[in-house]
PDB file of C-alpha atoms in Angstrom:
ATOM      1  CA  UNK A   1     104.017  -1.577  12.097  1.00 37.00           C
ATOM      2  CA  UNK A   2     102.892   1.875  13.230  1.00 35.00           C
ATOM      3  CA  UNK A   3     105.103   3.437  15.900  1.00 37.00           C
ATOM      4  CA  UNK A   4     103.709   4.989  19.088  1.00 39.00           C
ATOM      5  CA  UNK A   5     105.005   8.380  18.064  1.00 38.00           C
ATOM      6  CA  UNK A   6     103.188   8.308  14.727  1.00 38.00           C
ATOM      7  CA  UNK A   7      99.986   7.088  16.263  1.00 38.00           C
ATOM      8  CA  UNK A   8     100.056   9.809  18.901  1.00 39.00           C
ATOM      9  CA  UNK A   9      99.424   7.234  21.655  1.00 39.00           C
ATOM     10  CA  UNK A  10     102.682   7.193  23.585  1.00 40.00           C
ATOM     11  CA  UNK A  11     102.932   4.164  25.792  1.00 42.00           C
ATOM     12  CA  UNK A  12      99.969   2.385  24.110  1.00 41.00           C
ATOM     13  CA  UNK A  13     100.713  -1.165  23.048  1.00 42.00           C
ATOM     14  CA  UNK A  14     101.144  -1.811  19.387  1.00 43.00           C
ATOM     15  CA  UNK A  15      98.945  -4.301  17.553  1.00 41.00           C
ATOM     16  CA  UNK A  16     101.827  -6.783  17.560  1.00 41.00           C
ATOM     17  CA  UNK A  17     102.445  -6.380  21.281  1.00 39.00           C
ATOM     18  CA  UNK A  18      98.725  -6.821  22.006  1.00 38.00           C
ATOM     19  CA  UNK A  19      98.689 -10.053  20.038  1.00 39.00           C
ATOM     20  CA  UNK A  20     101.687 -11.305  21.982  1.00 41.00           C
ATOM     21  CA  UNK A  21     100.019 -10.306  25.235  1.00 40.00           C
ATOM     22  CA  UNK A  22      96.925 -12.340  24.432  1.00 45.00           C
ATOM     23  CA  UNK A  23      99.031 -15.380  23.809  1.00 45.00           C
ATOM     24  CA  UNK A  24      99.181 -17.589  20.786  1.00 48.00           C
ATOM     25  CA  UNK A  25      97.195 -20.827  20.464  1.00 52.00           C
ATOM     26  CA  UNK A  26      98.925 -23.725  22.151  1.00 52.00           C
ATOM     27  CA  UNK A  27     100.916 -25.786  19.715  1.00 73.00           C
ATOM     28  CA  UNK A  28     100.237 -29.538  19.639  1.00 81.00           C
ATOM     29  CA  UNK A  29     100.970 -32.608  17.593  1.00 92.00           C
ATOM     30  CA  UNK A  30      97.993 -33.047  15.283  1.00 93.00           C
ATOM     31  CA  UNK A  31      98.458 -36.777  14.735  1.00 94.00           C
ATOM     32  CA  UNK A  32      98.620 -37.420  18.478  1.00 95.00           C
ATOM     33  CA  UNK A  33      95.508 -35.342  19.098  1.00 96.00           C
ATOM     34  CA  UNK A  34      93.668 -37.188  16.321  1.00 97.00           C
ATOM     35  CA  UNK A  35      94.590 -40.558  17.826  1.00 97.00           C
ATOM     36  CA  UNK A  36      93.265 -39.435  21.221  1.00 97.00           C
ATOM     37  CA  UNK A  37      90.004 -38.330  19.599  1.00 97.00           C
ATOM     38  CA  UNK A  38      89.796 -41.680  17.816  1.00 97.00           C
ATOM     39  CA  UNK A  39      90.085 -43.551  21.099  1.00 97.00           C
ATOM     40  CA  UNK A  40      87.413 -41.370  22.702  1.00 97.00           C
ATOM     41  CA  UNK A  41      84.925 -41.928  19.885  1.00 96.00           C
ATOM     42  CA  UNK A  42      85.788 -45.634  19.792  1.00 96.00           C
ATOM     43  CA  UNK A  43      85.177 -46.018  23.513  1.00 95.00           C
ATOM     44  CA  UNK A  44      82.041 -43.901  23.889  1.00 94.00           C
ATOM     45  CA  UNK A  45      80.483 -43.584  20.430  1.00 94.00           C
ATOM     46  CA  UNK A  46      79.702 -40.440  18.479  1.00 94.00           C
ATOM     47  CA  UNK A  47      76.710 -39.108  20.374  1.00 92.00           C
ATOM     48  CA  UNK A  48      78.068 -39.626  23.896  1.00 93.00           C
ATOM     49  CA  UNK A  49      81.391 -37.930  23.131  1.00 95.00           C
ATOM     50  CA  UNK A  50      81.023 -34.180  23.624  1.00 95.00           C
ATOM     51  CA  UNK A  51      83.301 -31.406  22.436  1.00 96.00           C
ATOM     52  CA  UNK A  52      84.375 -30.847  26.045  1.00 96.00           C
ATOM     53  CA  UNK A  53      85.247 -34.536  26.310  1.00 97.00           C
ATOM     54  CA  UNK A  54      87.323 -34.218  23.142  1.00 97.00           C
ATOM     55  CA  UNK A  55      89.218 -31.113  24.215  1.00 96.00           C
ATOM     56  CA  UNK A  56      89.982 -32.787  27.542  1.00 97.00           C
ATOM     57  CA  UNK A  57      91.379 -36.021  26.099  1.00 97.00           C
ATOM     58  CA  UNK A  58      93.102 -34.250  23.196  1.00 96.00           C
ATOM     59  CA  UNK A  59      94.589 -31.713  25.644  1.00 94.00           C
ATOM     60  CA  UNK A  60      93.731 -28.740  23.466  1.00 94.00           C
ATOM     61  CA  UNK A  61      91.316 -25.847  23.684  1.00 93.00           C
ATOM     62  CA  UNK A  62      88.102 -25.659  21.707  1.00 94.00           C
ATOM     63  CA  UNK A  63      89.486 -22.929  19.385  1.00 94.00           C
ATOM     64  CA  UNK A  64      92.443 -25.160  18.518  1.00 94.00           C
ATOM     65  CA  UNK A  65      90.140 -28.108  17.874  1.00 95.00           C
ATOM     66  CA  UNK A  66      87.925 -26.089  15.532  1.00 94.00           C
ATOM     67  CA  UNK A  67      90.909 -24.551  13.768  1.00 93.00           C
ATOM     68  CA  UNK A  68      92.662 -27.873  13.211  1.00 94.00           C
ATOM     69  CA  UNK A  69      89.750 -30.241  12.620  1.00 95.00           C
ATOM     70  CA  UNK A  70      86.592 -28.234  12.041  1.00 94.00           C
ATOM     71  CA  UNK A  71      83.509 -29.114  14.080  1.00 94.00           C
ATOM     72  CA  UNK A  72      82.810 -32.363  15.925  1.00 95.00           C
ATOM     73  CA  UNK A  73      81.278 -34.034  12.895  1.00 94.00           C
ATOM     74  CA  UNK A  74      84.242 -33.135  10.667  1.00 95.00           C
ATOM     75  CA  UNK A  75      86.631 -34.453  13.303  1.00 97.00           C
ATOM     76  CA  UNK A  76      84.655 -37.686  13.506  1.00 96.00           C
ATOM     77  CA  UNK A  77      84.771 -38.135   9.735  1.00 96.00           C
ATOM     78  CA  UNK A  78      88.549 -37.822   9.873  1.00 97.00           C
ATOM     79  CA  UNK A  79      88.660 -40.235  12.809  1.00 97.00           C
ATOM     80  CA  UNK A  80      86.682 -42.833  10.830  1.00 96.00           C
ATOM     81  CA  UNK A  81      89.092 -42.485   7.921  1.00 96.00           C
ATOM     82  CA  UNK A  82      92.054 -42.907  10.259  1.00 97.00           C
ATOM     83  CA  UNK A  83      90.432 -45.879  11.960  1.00 97.00           C
ATOM     84  CA  UNK A  84      89.906 -47.551   8.587  1.00 95.00           C
ATOM     85  CA  UNK A  85      93.584 -47.194   7.739  1.00 95.00           C
ATOM     86  CA  UNK A  86      95.081 -48.121  11.115  1.00 95.00           C
ATOM     87  CA  UNK A  87      92.663 -50.581  12.660  1.00 96.00           C
ATOM     88  CA  UNK A  88      89.877 -51.552  10.284  1.00 94.00           C
ATOM     89  CA  UNK A  89      91.639 -52.564   7.088  1.00 95.00           C
ATOM     90  CA  UNK A  90      92.141 -56.234   7.974  1.00 96.00           C
ATOM     91  CA  UNK A  91      88.896 -57.328   6.327  1.00 96.00           C
ATOM     92  CA  UNK A  92      89.622 -55.757   2.965  1.00 95.00           C
ATOM     93  CA  UNK A  93      93.142 -57.165   2.961  1.00 96.00           C
ATOM     94  CA  UNK A  94      91.852 -60.651   3.752  1.00 97.00           C
ATOM     95  CA  UNK A  95      89.395 -60.599   0.853  1.00 96.00           C
ATOM     96  CA  UNK A  96      92.019 -59.247  -1.531  1.00 96.00           C
ATOM     97  CA  UNK A  97      94.913 -61.481  -0.544  1.00 97.00           C
ATOM     98  CA  UNK A  98      93.327 -64.881   0.039  1.00 98.00           C
ATOM     99  CA  UNK A  99      92.741 -67.210  -2.954  1.00 97.00           C
ATOM    100  CA  UNK A 100      89.024 -67.813  -2.263  1.00 97.00           C
ATOM    101  CA  UNK A 101      86.127 -65.974  -0.687  1.00 97.00           C
ATOM    102  CA  UNK A 102      85.845 -68.607   2.027  1.00 97.00           C
ATOM    103  CA  UNK A 103      89.530 -68.299   2.901  1.00 97.00           C
ATOM    104  CA  UNK A 104      89.177 -64.525   2.919  1.00 97.00           C
ATOM    105  CA  UNK A 105      86.169 -64.606   5.226  1.00 97.00           C
ATOM    106  CA  UNK A 106      87.843 -67.160   7.496  1.00 97.00           C
ATOM    107  CA  UNK A 107      90.857 -64.907   7.858  1.00 97.00           C
ATOM    108  CA  UNK A 108      88.629 -61.854   8.327  1.00 97.00           C
ATOM    109  CA  UNK A 109      86.698 -63.456  11.171  1.00 97.00           C
ATOM    110  CA  UNK A 110      89.800 -64.785  12.873  1.00 97.00           C
ATOM    111  CA  UNK A 111      91.539 -61.428  12.646  1.00 97.00           C
ATOM    112  CA  UNK A 112      88.387 -59.733  13.928  1.00 98.00           C
ATOM    113  CA  UNK A 113      88.602 -61.940  17.016  1.00 98.00           C
ATOM    114  CA  UNK A 114      92.124 -60.612  17.571  1.00 97.00           C
ATOM    115  CA  UNK A 115      91.486 -56.975  16.687  1.00 97.00           C
ATOM    116  CA  UNK A 116      88.227 -56.661  18.620  1.00 98.00           C
ATOM    117  CA  UNK A 117      89.777 -57.927  21.856  1.00 98.00           C
ATOM    118  CA  UNK A 118      93.224 -56.364  21.535  1.00 97.00           C
ATOM    119  CA  UNK A 119      94.453 -55.222  24.966  1.00 97.00           C
ATOM    120  CA  UNK A 120      95.041 -51.583  25.729  1.00 96.00           C
ATOM    121  CA  UNK A 121      92.383 -50.090  23.466  1.00 96.00           C
ATOM    122  CA  UNK A 122      88.577 -50.102  23.168  1.00 97.00           C
ATOM    123  CA  UNK A 123      87.050 -53.417  22.155  1.00 97.00           C
ATOM    124  CA  UNK A 124      84.880 -54.043  19.127  1.00 97.00           C
ATOM    125  CA  UNK A 125      84.663 -51.968  15.954  1.00 96.00           C
ATOM    126  CA  UNK A 126      84.417 -48.185  15.994  1.00 95.00           C
ATOM    127  CA  UNK A 127      82.267 -48.060  12.831  1.00 94.00           C
ATOM    128  CA  UNK A 128      79.765 -50.448  14.429  1.00 93.00           C
ATOM    129  CA  UNK A 129      79.829 -49.117  17.981  1.00 92.00           C
ATOM    130  CA  UNK A 130      79.876 -45.398  17.195  1.00 90.00           C
ATOM    131  CA  UNK A 131      76.471 -45.698  15.535  1.00 82.00           C
ATOM    132  CA  UNK A 132      74.781 -46.862  18.742  1.00 79.00           C
ATOM    133  CA  UNK A 133      72.172 -44.363  19.954  1.00 78.00           C
ATOM    134  CA  UNK A 134      73.290 -41.902  17.283  1.00 83.00           C
ATOM    135  CA  UNK A 135      70.677 -39.218  16.651  1.00 83.00           C
ATOM    136  CA  UNK A 136      72.721 -37.268  14.085  1.00 86.00           C
ATOM    137  CA  UNK A 137      71.203 -38.442  10.806  1.00 87.00           C
ATOM    138  CA  UNK A 138      74.206 -37.629   8.620  1.00 91.00           C
ATOM    139  CA  UNK A 139      76.626 -39.510  10.850  1.00 91.00           C
ATOM    140  CA  UNK A 140      74.280 -42.478  11.184  1.00 89.00           C
ATOM    141  CA  UNK A 141      73.843 -42.652   7.405  1.00 92.00           C
ATOM    142  CA  UNK A 142      77.579 -42.378   6.762  1.00 92.00           C
ATOM    143  CA  UNK A 143      78.336 -45.264   9.126  1.00 93.00           C
ATOM    144  CA  UNK A 144      75.504 -47.335   7.638  1.00 92.00           C
ATOM    145  CA  UNK A 145      76.940 -46.815   4.168  1.00 94.00           C
ATOM    146  CA  UNK A 146      80.334 -48.018   5.365  1.00 93.00           C
ATOM    147  CA  UNK A 147      78.874 -51.156   6.906  1.00 94.00           C
ATOM    148  CA  UNK A 148      76.809 -51.892   3.828  1.00 95.00           C
ATOM    149  CA  UNK A 149      79.844 -51.226   1.658  1.00 95.00           C
ATOM    150  CA  UNK A 150      81.752 -53.879   3.573  1.00 95.00           C
ATOM    151  CA  UNK A 151      78.959 -56.392   2.999  1.00 97.00           C
ATOM    152  CA  UNK A 152      78.868 -55.475  -0.696  1.00 97.00           C
ATOM    153  CA  UNK A 153      82.612 -56.164  -0.962  1.00 97.00           C
ATOM    154  CA  UNK A 154      82.096 -59.611   0.580  1.00 98.00           C
ATOM    155  CA  UNK A 155      79.204 -60.259  -1.789  1.00 98.00           C
ATOM    156  CA  UNK A 156      81.325 -59.320  -4.801  1.00 98.00           C
ATOM    157  CA  UNK A 157      84.065 -61.697  -3.675  1.00 98.00           C
ATOM    158  CA  UNK A 158      81.632 -64.568  -3.177  1.00 98.00           C
ATOM    159  CA  UNK A 159      80.006 -63.847  -6.520  1.00 98.00           C
ATOM    160  CA  UNK A 160      83.373 -64.017  -8.245  1.00 97.00           C
ATOM    161  CA  UNK A 161      83.938 -67.479  -6.770  1.00 97.00           C
ATOM    162  CA  UNK A 162      80.523 -68.642  -7.962  1.00 97.00           C
ATOM    163  CA  UNK A 163      81.316 -67.390 -11.458  1.00 97.00           C
ATOM    164  CA  UNK A 164      84.687 -69.178 -11.352  1.00 97.00           C
ATOM    165  CA  UNK A 165      83.145 -72.449 -10.206  1.00 96.00           C
ATOM    166  CA  UNK A 166      84.825 -72.330  -6.803  1.00 96.00           C
ATOM    167  CA  UNK A 167      81.397 -72.235  -5.144  1.00 97.00           C
ATOM    168  CA  UNK A 168      78.224 -73.985  -6.376  1.00 96.00           C
ATOM    169  CA  UNK A 169      76.070 -72.071  -8.870  1.00 96.00           C
ATOM    170  CA  UNK A 170      73.063 -72.176  -6.518  1.00 96.00           C
ATOM    171  CA  UNK A 171      74.961 -70.387  -3.727  1.00 96.00           C
ATOM    172  CA  UNK A 172      72.821 -67.646  -2.184  1.00 97.00           C
ATOM    173  CA  UNK A 173      75.486 -64.992  -2.609  1.00 98.00           C
ATOM    174  CA  UNK A 174      73.639 -62.091  -0.981  1.00 98.00           C
ATOM    175  CA  UNK A 175      72.538 -64.061   2.078  1.00 97.00           C
ATOM    176  CA  UNK A 176      75.971 -65.584   2.616  1.00 97.00           C
ATOM    177  CA  UNK A 177      77.535 -62.123   2.461  1.00 98.00           C
ATOM    178  CA  UNK A 178      74.979 -60.724   4.879  1.00 97.00           C
ATOM    179  CA  UNK A 179      75.566 -63.666   7.205  1.00 97.00           C
ATOM    180  CA  UNK A 180      79.247 -62.736   7.294  1.00 97.00           C
ATOM    181  CA  UNK A 181      78.362 -59.109   7.988  1.00 96.00           C
ATOM    182  CA  UNK A 182      76.095 -60.187  10.826  1.00 96.00           C
ATOM    183  CA  UNK A 183      78.896 -62.279  12.304  1.00 97.00           C
ATOM    184  CA  UNK A 184      81.331 -59.362  12.163  1.00 96.00           C
ATOM    185  CA  UNK A 185      78.832 -57.012  13.784  1.00 95.00           C
ATOM    186  CA  UNK A 186      77.876 -59.583  16.404  1.00 96.00           C
ATOM    187  CA  UNK A 187      81.501 -60.316  17.241  1.00 97.00           C
ATOM    188  CA  UNK A 188      82.069 -56.594  17.740  1.00 97.00           C
ATOM    189  CA  UNK A 189      79.226 -56.357  20.239  1.00 96.00           C
ATOM    190  CA  UNK A 190      80.264 -59.578  21.959  1.00 97.00           C
ATOM    191  CA  UNK A 191      83.759 -58.136  22.387  1.00 97.00           C
ATOM    192  CA  UNK A 192      82.261 -54.984  23.906  1.00 96.00           C
ATOM    193  CA  UNK A 193      80.369 -57.231  26.312  1.00 96.00           C
ATOM    194  CA  UNK A 194      83.544 -58.992  27.426  1.00 97.00           C
ATOM    195  CA  UNK A 195      83.893 -62.008  25.108  1.00 97.00           C
ATOM    196  CA  UNK A 196      87.472 -63.240  24.859  1.00 98.00           C
ATOM    197  CA  UNK A 197      89.535 -63.801  21.751  1.00 97.00           C
ATOM    198  CA  UNK A 198      89.145 -67.564  22.126  1.00 98.00           C
ATOM    199  CA  UNK A 199      85.371 -67.271  22.427  1.00 98.00           C
ATOM    200  CA  UNK A 200      85.171 -65.140  19.292  1.00 97.00           C
ATOM    201  CA  UNK A 201      87.441 -67.536  17.405  1.00 97.00           C
ATOM    202  CA  UNK A 202      85.037 -70.343  18.319  1.00 96.00           C
ATOM    203  CA  UNK A 203      82.165 -68.317  16.843  1.00 95.00           C
ATOM    204  CA  UNK A 204      84.175 -67.815  13.661  1.00 94.00           C
ATOM    205  CA  UNK A 205      84.642 -71.576  13.368  1.00 94.00           C
ATOM    206  CA  UNK A 206      80.905 -72.189  13.620  1.00 95.00           C
ATOM    207  CA  UNK A 207      80.151 -69.394  11.148  1.00 94.00           C
ATOM    208  CA  UNK A 208      82.316 -71.057   8.507  1.00 94.00           C
ATOM    209  CA  UNK A 209      80.394 -74.326   8.830  1.00 93.00           C
ATOM    210  CA  UNK A 210      77.478 -72.898   6.822  1.00 93.00           C
ATOM    211  CA  UNK A 211      79.612 -72.269   3.752  1.00 94.00           C
ATOM    212  CA  UNK A 212      78.814 -74.467   0.752  1.00 91.00           C
ATOM    213  CA  UNK A 213      81.413 -76.642  -0.879  1.00 82.00           C
ATOM    214  CA  UNK A 214      81.922 -76.831  -4.633  1.00 69.00           C
TER     215      UNK A 214
END
């Protein structure tokens, strides 16, 4: 640090004092701010959630948001990752843990009915809802890839059961997987429109009726 005497500017603030005078960025809990951003995107979608909306709900300034998370798109990518870990992993677990594809899909649909109508948070699925009216091509494509990846995972599980003789050899694997994906996406929208857990569970029951038996 250069002293006032050496600089020849007696009484002038030092660089350190100036920095202190401007104030340091407000400290905040990053995980809490990320969760608040997640809820905002989940409720309103990607396009309708502005940076000013985010700074308001996250209770931070725009410079802090950019410094901690990057731009809006980078923040959203992190939100989607966090959502997948905290709220959206039930489907993958069901497919992995249940003994058959049908049992896995049954559990997935029933848990979707619970998760999509859970009180105290936005209804439906963030990955499905956030794509609505999205005009940002990269975000739209990223969400589409995630949805298609989920359908591909279901298809792989059904195909494994066909190969093992659990399902008939003439099972239309791709269509059955896409039917499940359509049910998940439809249940998400129905939940957004006010469908109850019981109503979604009834849909899940009907959806399972189309499954072939070995």
